[in-house]
PDB file of C-alpha atoms in Angstrom:
ATOM      1  CA  ASP C   1     111.136  92.258  99.215  1.00  0.00           C
ATOM      2  CA  ALA C   2     109.624  92.346  95.753  1.00  0.00           C
ATOM      3  CA  LYS C   3     111.095  89.600  93.559  1.00  0.00           C
ATOM      4  CA  THR C   4     109.311  90.406  90.331  1.00  0.00           C
ATOM      5  CA  THR C   5     110.000  92.584  87.298  1.00  0.00           C
ATOM      6  CA  GLN C   6     107.214  94.220  85.336  1.00  0.00           C
ATOM      7  CA  PRO C   7     107.161  96.840  82.583  1.00  0.00           C
ATOM      8  CA  PRO C   8     106.246 100.217  84.070  1.00  0.00           C
ATOM      9  CA  SER C   9     103.437 100.934  81.624  1.00  0.00           C
ATOM     10  CA  MET C  10     101.385  99.447  78.799  1.00  0.00           C
ATOM     11  CA  ASP C  11      98.521 100.489  76.549  1.00  0.00           C
ATOM     12  CA  CYS C  12      95.726  98.300  75.222  1.00  0.00           C
ATOM     13  CA  ALA C  13      92.848  99.009  72.857  1.00  0.00           C
ATOM     14  CA  GLU C  14      89.384  98.603  74.300  1.00  0.00           C
ATOM     15  CA  GLY C  15      87.919  95.199  73.449  1.00  0.00           C
ATOM     16  CA  ARG C  16      91.296  93.629  72.776  1.00  0.00           C
ATOM     17  CA  ALA C  17      93.158  91.234  75.037  1.00  0.00           C
ATOM     18  CA  ALA C  18      95.596  92.793  77.465  1.00  0.00           C
ATOM     19  CA  ASN C  19      98.664  90.664  78.118  1.00  0.00           C
ATOM     20  CA  LEU C  20     100.686  91.770  81.130  1.00  0.00           C
ATOM     21  CA  PRO C  21     104.069  90.066  81.571  1.00  0.00           C
ATOM     22  CA  CYS C  22     105.947  89.413  84.773  1.00  0.00           C
ATOM     23  CA  ASN C  23     109.418  87.997  85.344  1.00  0.00           C
ATOM     24  CA  HIS C  24     110.132  86.090  88.548  1.00  0.00           C
ATOM     25  CA  SER C  25     113.329  84.278  87.665  1.00  0.00           C
ATOM     26  CA  THR C  26     114.269  83.528  91.294  1.00  0.00           C
ATOM     27  CA  ILE C  27     110.939  81.984  92.244  1.00  0.00           C
ATOM     28  CA  SER C  28     111.116  78.948  94.511  1.00  0.00           C
ATOM     29  CA  GLY C  29     109.121  75.769  94.179  1.00  0.00           C
ATOM     30  CA  ASN C  30     106.782  76.645  97.027  1.00  0.00           C
ATOM     31  CA  GLU C  31     106.074  80.232  95.953  1.00  0.00           C
ATOM     32  CA  TYR C  32     102.793  81.239  94.374  1.00  0.00           C
ATOM     33  CA  VAL C  33     102.300  83.970  91.798  1.00  0.00           C
ATOM     34  CA  TYR C  34      99.564  86.437  92.739  1.00  0.00           C
ATOM     35  CA  TRP C  35      98.100  89.268  90.721  1.00  0.00           C
ATOM     36  CA  TYR C  36      96.378  92.306  92.197  1.00  0.00           C
ATOM     37  CA  ARG C  37      95.287  95.523  90.594  1.00  0.00           C
ATOM     38  CA  GLN C  38      94.729  98.974  92.005  1.00  0.00           C
ATOM     39  CA  ILE C  39      92.426 101.472  90.441  1.00  0.00           C
ATOM     40  CA  HIS C  40      93.325 105.042  91.297  1.00  0.00           C
ATOM     41  CA  SER C  41      92.809 105.896  94.979  1.00  0.00           C
ATOM     42  CA  GLN C  42      91.240 102.527  95.796  1.00  0.00           C
ATOM     43  CA  GLY C  43      92.570  99.522  97.674  1.00  0.00           C
ATOM     44  CA  PRO C  44      94.203  96.716  95.685  1.00  0.00           C
ATOM     45  CA  GLN C  45      91.808  94.150  94.259  1.00  0.00           C
ATOM     46  CA  TYR C  46      92.645  90.444  94.057  1.00  0.00           C
ATOM     47  CA  ILE C  47      92.605  89.055  90.519  1.00  0.00           C
ATOM     48  CA  ILE C  48      94.057  85.553  90.403  1.00  0.00           C
ATOM     49  CA  HIS C  49      96.871  83.358  91.690  1.00  0.00           C
ATOM     50  CA  GLY C  50      98.611  80.152  90.702  1.00  0.00           C
ATOM     51  CA  LEU C  51     101.485  77.816  91.508  1.00  0.00           C
ATOM     52  CA  LYS C  52     102.359  75.767  88.428  1.00  0.00           C
ATOM     53  CA  ASN C  53      99.296  75.284  86.301  1.00  0.00           C
ATOM     54  CA  ASN C  54      97.517  77.879  84.239  1.00  0.00           C
ATOM     55  CA  GLU C  55      94.505  79.345  85.970  1.00  0.00           C
ATOM     56  CA  THR C  56      91.353  81.059  84.770  1.00  0.00           C
ATOM     57  CA  ASN C  57      88.549  82.812  86.576  1.00  0.00           C
ATOM     58  CA  GLU C  58      85.829  85.266  85.669  1.00  0.00           C
ATOM     59  CA  MET C  59      88.257  88.156  85.612  1.00  0.00           C
ATOM     60  CA  ALA C  60      91.392  86.874  83.936  1.00  0.00           C
ATOM     61  CA  SER C  61      93.690  84.039  82.946  1.00  0.00           C
ATOM     62  CA  LEU C  62      97.141  83.378  84.361  1.00  0.00           C
ATOM     63  CA  ILE C  63      99.696  81.648  82.178  1.00  0.00           C
ATOM     64  CA  ILE C  64     102.825  80.401  83.991  1.00  0.00           C
ATOM     65  CA  THR C  65     105.774  79.149  81.957  1.00  0.00           C
ATOM     66  CA  GLU C  66     106.935  75.606  82.477  1.00  0.00           C
ATOM     67  CA  ASP C  67     110.126  76.723  84.243  1.00  0.00           C
ATOM     68  CA  ARG C  68     107.982  79.108  86.354  1.00  0.00           C
ATOM     69  CA  LYS C  69     110.376  81.981  85.754  1.00  0.00           C
ATOM     70  CA  SER C  70     107.748  84.177  84.164  1.00  0.00           C
ATOM     71  CA  SER C  71     104.011  84.542  83.849  1.00  0.00           C
ATOM     72  CA  THR C  72     101.432  86.503  81.899  1.00  0.00           C
ATOM     73  CA  LEU C  73      98.140  87.889  83.110  1.00  0.00           C
ATOM     74  CA  ILE C  74      95.549  88.006  80.352  1.00  0.00           C
ATOM     75  CA  LEU C  75      92.460  90.200  80.438  1.00  0.00           C
ATOM     76  CA  PRO C  76      90.548  88.722  77.499  1.00  0.00           C
ATOM     77  CA  HIS C  77      88.455  91.752  76.511  1.00  0.00           C
ATOM     78  CA  ALA C  78      89.821  94.896  78.109  1.00  0.00           C
ATOM     79  CA  THR C  79      87.398  97.662  79.025  1.00  0.00           C
ATOM     80  CA  LEU C  80      88.031 101.219  80.146  1.00  0.00           C
ATOM     81  CA  ARG C  81      87.351 100.088  83.723  1.00  0.00           C
ATOM     82  CA  ASP C  82      90.412  97.838  83.519  1.00  0.00           C
ATOM     83  CA  THR C  83      92.686 100.888  83.509  1.00  0.00           C
ATOM     84  CA  ALA C  84      94.719 100.391  86.684  1.00  0.00           C
ATOM     85  CA  VAL C  85      98.115  99.496  88.110  1.00  0.00           C
ATOM     86  CA  TYR C  86      98.644  95.736  88.003  1.00  0.00           C
ATOM     87  CA  TYR C  87     100.935  94.085  90.544  1.00  0.00           C
ATOM     88  CA  CYS C  88     102.571  90.701  90.145  1.00  0.00           C
ATOM     89  CA  ILE C  89     103.658  89.242  93.500  1.00  0.00           C
ATOM     90  CA  VAL C  90     105.378  86.024  94.488  1.00  0.00           C
ATOM     91  CA  ARG C  91     104.573  84.644  97.903  1.00  0.00           C
ATOM     92  CA  VAL C  92     105.726  81.686  99.944  1.00  0.00           C
ATOM     93  CA  ALA C  93     102.978  79.085 100.157  1.00  0.00           C
ATOM     94  CA  LEU C  94     103.295  78.518 103.876  1.00  0.00           C
ATOM     95  CA  GLY C  95     104.231  82.027 104.830  1.00  0.00           C
ATOM     96  CA  GLY C  96     101.891  84.536 106.328  1.00  0.00           C
ATOM     97  CA  ASN C  97      99.623  86.714 104.265  1.00  0.00           C
ATOM     98  CA  GLN C  98     102.413  89.195 103.649  1.00  0.00           C
ATOM     99  CA  PHE C  99     102.393  90.539 100.135  1.00  0.00           C
ATOM    100  CA  TYR C 100     105.451  92.371  98.857  1.00  0.00           C
ATOM    101  CA  PHE C 101     104.339  94.701  96.084  1.00  0.00           C
ATOM    102  CA  GLY C 102     106.696  96.156  93.519  1.00  0.00           C
ATOM    103  CA  THR C 103     105.862  99.196  91.423  1.00  0.00           C
ATOM    104  CA  GLY C 104     103.588  97.278  89.057  1.00  0.00           C
ATOM    105  CA  THR C 105     102.480  97.944  85.477  1.00  0.00           C
ATOM    106  CA  SER C 106     100.236 100.900  84.769  1.00  0.00           C
ATOM    107  CA  LEU C 107      97.768  99.659  82.149  1.00  0.00           C
ATOM    108  CA  THR C 108      95.843 102.221  80.147  1.00  0.00           C
ATOM    109  CA  VAL C 109      92.916 100.966  78.077  1.00  0.00           C
ATOM    110  CA  ILE C 110      92.375 103.250  75.122  1.00  0.00           C
ATOM    111  CA  PRO C 111      88.911 103.775  73.574  1.00  0.00           C
TER     112      PRO C 111
ATOM    113  CA  ASP X   1      78.156  91.447 102.889  1.00  0.00           C
ATOM    114  CA  ALA X   2      80.239  94.388 103.967  1.00  0.00           C
ATOM    115  CA  GLY X   3      83.803  94.473 102.766  1.00  0.00           C
ATOM    116  CA  VAL X   4      86.780  95.684 104.729  1.00  0.00           C
ATOM    117  CA  THR X   5      85.974  99.005 106.335  1.00  0.00           C
ATOM    118  CA  GLN X   6      88.525 101.554 107.446  1.00  0.00           C
ATOM    119  CA  SER X   7      88.137 104.747 109.382  1.00  0.00           C
ATOM    120  CA  PRO X   8      88.651 107.582 109.053  1.00  0.00           C
ATOM    121  CA  THR X   9      88.938 107.971 105.285  1.00  0.00           C
ATOM    122  CA  HIS X  10      91.076 111.096 105.515  1.00  0.00           C
ATOM    123  CA  LEU X  11      93.121 112.575 108.324  1.00  0.00           C
ATOM    124  CA  ILE X  12      95.434 115.540 108.762  1.00  0.00           C
ATOM    125  CA  LYS X  13      97.915 115.546 111.622  1.00  0.00           C
ATOM    126  CA  THR X  14     100.823 117.707 112.711  1.00  0.00           C
ATOM    127  CA  ARG X  15     104.407 116.487 113.016  1.00  0.00           C
ATOM    128  CA  GLY X  16     105.041 114.896 116.398  1.00  0.00           C
ATOM    129  CA  GLN X  17     101.424 113.940 116.995  1.00  0.00           C
ATOM    130  CA  GLN X  18     100.068 110.431 117.353  1.00  0.00           C
ATOM    131  CA  VAL X  19      97.423 108.814 115.171  1.00  0.00           C
ATOM    132  CA  THR X  20      95.165 105.756 115.417  1.00  0.00           C
ATOM    133  CA  LEU X  21      93.675 104.137 112.348  1.00  0.00           C
ATOM    134  CA  ARG X  22      90.913 101.537 112.514  1.00  0.00           C
ATOM    135  CA  CYS X  23      89.964  98.529 110.441  1.00  0.00           C
ATOM    136  CA  SER X  24      87.052  96.103 110.501  1.00  0.00           C
ATOM    137  CA  PRO X  25      87.652  92.904 108.533  1.00  0.00           C
ATOM    138  CA  ILE X  26      85.155  90.992 106.462  1.00  0.00           C
ATOM    139  CA  SER X  27      82.814  88.976 108.667  1.00  0.00           C
ATOM    140  CA  GLY X  28      84.388  85.612 109.442  1.00  0.00           C
ATOM    141  CA  HIS X  29      87.914  86.715 108.578  1.00  0.00           C
ATOM    142  CA  LYS X  30      90.379  86.335 111.412  1.00  0.00           C
ATOM    143  CA  SER X  31      93.490  87.926 109.954  1.00  0.00           C
ATOM    144  CA  VAL X  32      94.197  91.602 109.422  1.00  0.00           C
ATOM    145  CA  SER X  33      97.261  93.080 107.758  1.00  0.00           C
ATOM    146  CA  TRP X  34      98.366  96.677 107.455  1.00  0.00           C
ATOM    147  CA  TYR X  35     100.164  98.310 104.538  1.00  0.00           C
ATOM    148  CA  GLN X  36     101.591 101.747 103.857  1.00  0.00           C
ATOM    149  CA  GLN X  37     101.447 103.155 100.337  1.00  0.00           C
ATOM    150  CA  VAL X  38     103.434 106.268  99.607  1.00  0.00           C
ATOM    151  CA  LEU X  39     102.453 108.181  96.490  1.00  0.00           C
ATOM    152  CA  GLY X  40     103.824 106.561  93.349  1.00  0.00           C
ATOM    153  CA  GLN X  41     104.879 103.319  95.018  1.00  0.00           C
ATOM    154  CA  GLY X  42     103.315  99.950  95.698  1.00  0.00           C
ATOM    155  CA  PRO X  43     101.958  99.111  99.149  1.00  0.00           C
ATOM    156  CA  GLN X  44     104.531  98.104 101.765  1.00  0.00           C
ATOM    157  CA  PHE X  45     103.736  95.509 104.403  1.00  0.00           C
ATOM    158  CA  ILE X  46     103.700  96.748 108.004  1.00  0.00           C
ATOM    159  CA  PHE X  47     101.996  94.118 110.203  1.00  0.00           C
ATOM    160  CA  GLN X  48      99.910  90.982 110.112  1.00  0.00           C
ATOM    161  CA  TYR X  49      97.694  89.891 112.999  1.00  0.00           C
ATOM    162  CA  TYR X  50      95.850  86.625 113.358  1.00  0.00           C
ATOM    163  CA  GLU X  51      93.766  85.591 116.330  1.00  0.00           C
ATOM    164  CA  LYS X  52      94.999  88.694 118.183  1.00  0.00           C
ATOM    165  CA  GLU X  53      98.651  87.717 117.810  1.00  0.00           C
ATOM    166  CA  GLU X  54     101.264  89.397 115.660  1.00  0.00           C
ATOM    167  CA  ARG X  55     102.257  87.003 112.883  1.00  0.00           C
ATOM    168  CA  GLY X  56     104.504  89.216 110.835  1.00  0.00           C
ATOM    169  CA  ARG X  57     106.182  92.593 110.852  1.00  0.00           C
ATOM    170  CA  GLY X  58     107.698  94.573 108.017  1.00  0.00           C
ATOM    171  CA  ASN X  59     110.658  96.905 108.101  1.00  0.00           C
ATOM    172  CA  PHE X  60     109.064  99.791 109.988  1.00  0.00           C
ATOM    173  CA  PRO X  61     110.303 101.655 113.097  1.00  0.00           C
ATOM    174  CA  ASP X  62     108.940 101.031 116.574  1.00  0.00           C
ATOM    175  CA  ARG X  63     106.820 104.162 116.232  1.00  0.00           C
ATOM    176  CA  PHE X  64     104.408 101.897 114.393  1.00  0.00           C
ATOM    177  CA  SER X  65     102.350  99.505 116.483  1.00  0.00           C
ATOM    178  CA  ALA X  66      99.115  97.611 116.080  1.00  0.00           C
ATOM    179  CA  ARG X  67      96.726  95.352 117.873  1.00  0.00           C
ATOM    180  CA  GLN X  68      93.796  93.115 117.108  1.00  0.00           C
ATOM    181  CA  PHE X  69      90.698  92.865 119.237  1.00  0.00           C
ATOM    182  CA  PRO X  70      88.545  89.819 120.133  1.00  0.00           C
ATOM    183  CA  ASN X  71      86.092  90.759 117.369  1.00  0.00           C
ATOM    184  CA  TYR X  72      89.075  90.686 114.940  1.00  0.00           C
ATOM    185  CA  SER X  73      89.000  94.405 114.247  1.00  0.00           C
ATOM    186  CA  SER X  74      92.354  96.131 114.405  1.00  0.00           C
ATOM    187  CA  GLU X  75      94.022  99.425 115.142  1.00  0.00           C
ATOM    188  CA  LEU X  76      97.255 100.806 113.748  1.00  0.00           C
ATOM    189  CA  ASN X  77      99.013 103.413 115.880  1.00  0.00           C
ATOM    190  CA  VAL X  78     101.771 105.696 114.725  1.00  0.00           C
ATOM    191  CA  ASN X  79     103.600 107.851 117.275  1.00  0.00           C
ATOM    192  CA  ALA X  80     105.771 110.926 116.784  1.00  0.00           C
ATOM    193  CA  LEU X  81     104.532 111.498 113.257  1.00  0.00           C
ATOM    194  CA  LEU X  82     106.996 112.559 110.589  1.00  0.00           C
ATOM    195  CA  LEU X  83     106.263 114.238 107.273  1.00  0.00           C
ATOM    196  CA  GLY X  84     107.351 111.010 105.600  1.00  0.00           C
ATOM    197  CA  ASP X  85     104.503 109.124 107.269  1.00  0.00           C
ATOM    198  CA  SER X  86     102.090 110.838 104.895  1.00  0.00           C
ATOM    199  CA  ALA X  87     100.604 107.984 102.902  1.00  0.00           C
ATOM    200  CA  LEU X  88      97.588 105.832 102.179  1.00  0.00           C
ATOM    201  CA  TYR X  89      97.273 103.218 104.916  1.00  0.00           C
ATOM    202  CA  LEU X  90      95.587 100.055 103.755  1.00  0.00           C
ATOM    203  CA  CYS X  91      94.067  97.284 105.781  1.00  0.00           C
ATOM    204  CA  ALA X  92      93.671  93.803 104.316  1.00  0.00           C
ATOM    205  CA  SER X  93      91.515  91.021 105.687  1.00  0.00           C
ATOM    206  CA  SER X  94      91.881  87.309 105.060  1.00  0.00           C
ATOM    207  CA  LEU X  95      90.217  84.156 106.249  1.00  0.00           C
ATOM    208  CA  GLY X  96      93.304  82.492 107.637  1.00  0.00           C
ATOM    209  CA  TRP X  97      96.799  83.617 108.420  1.00  0.00           C
ATOM    210  CA  GLN X  98      98.476  82.106 105.384  1.00  0.00           C
ATOM    211  CA  ASN X  99      97.970  81.067 101.819  1.00  0.00           C
ATOM    212  CA  THR X 100      94.711  82.832 101.217  1.00  0.00           C
ATOM    213  CA  GLU X 101      93.861  85.860  99.173  1.00  0.00           C
ATOM    214  CA  ALA X 102      93.690  89.170 100.985  1.00  0.00           C
ATOM    215  CA  PHE X 103      90.871  91.660 100.532  1.00  0.00           C
ATOM    216  CA  PHE X 104      91.797  95.300 100.899  1.00  0.00           C
ATOM    217  CA  GLY X 105      89.839  98.217 102.245  1.00  0.00           C
ATOM    218  CA  GLN X 106      89.759 101.639 100.604  1.00  0.00           C
ATOM    219  CA  GLY X 107      92.401 102.959 102.950  1.00  0.00           C
ATOM    220  CA  THR X 108      92.950 105.949 105.196  1.00  0.00           C
ATOM    221  CA  ARG X 109      94.720 108.904 103.612  1.00  0.00           C
ATOM    222  CA  LEU X 110      97.015 110.391 106.265  1.00  0.00           C
ATOM    223  CA  THR X 111      98.596 113.777 105.673  1.00  0.00           C
ATOM    224  CA  VAL X 112     101.227 115.005 108.114  1.00  0.00           C
ATOM    225  CA  VAL X 113     101.899 118.736 108.012  1.00  0.00           C
TER     226      VAL X 113
END
């Protein structure tokens, strides 16, 4: 079952950083935080994941608080193509590849 | 390289019928998972297969079944279709059975009338 809480919707101006928060207050020590996004009518797209340390890749940065109870996905320079539903998922490290999606955050990038 | 491919892309079935959906994973990936996404909700996990064995099952009735073939492709079968089975069915492929990112296909849109 989904163990994360995300705001249902957010807006961001094009070219600005989009900061998407996620609460996972019951996360266990062996659970990773994954982020996926889903553009309308397409399959979810992997963005980034992390355990304890902050992570960065070509798409985004993931900031995890020291107590691991929350995290923030940062899209540094949002474009119109970043408009999508963003899902924050916690997953057991040694479990199967079973992702439990919540309802996510619908991000709208405004021109 | 081809991504995850699913067929058909759209399907209309009548209540009570049976349906088979197909998925080909990314080359070299040995795990396939299936998800159901009802309109307005996030995807829900149905099955995971790895090396032709079921490795996980979500909270779905026995009308849902799946299998994985020696070439790692997979089929999802749904019997005795209900109106509530109308959804986008997503297949995800991953290299191993755990702790790796999953790559999703574009899905099969099933409409039950």
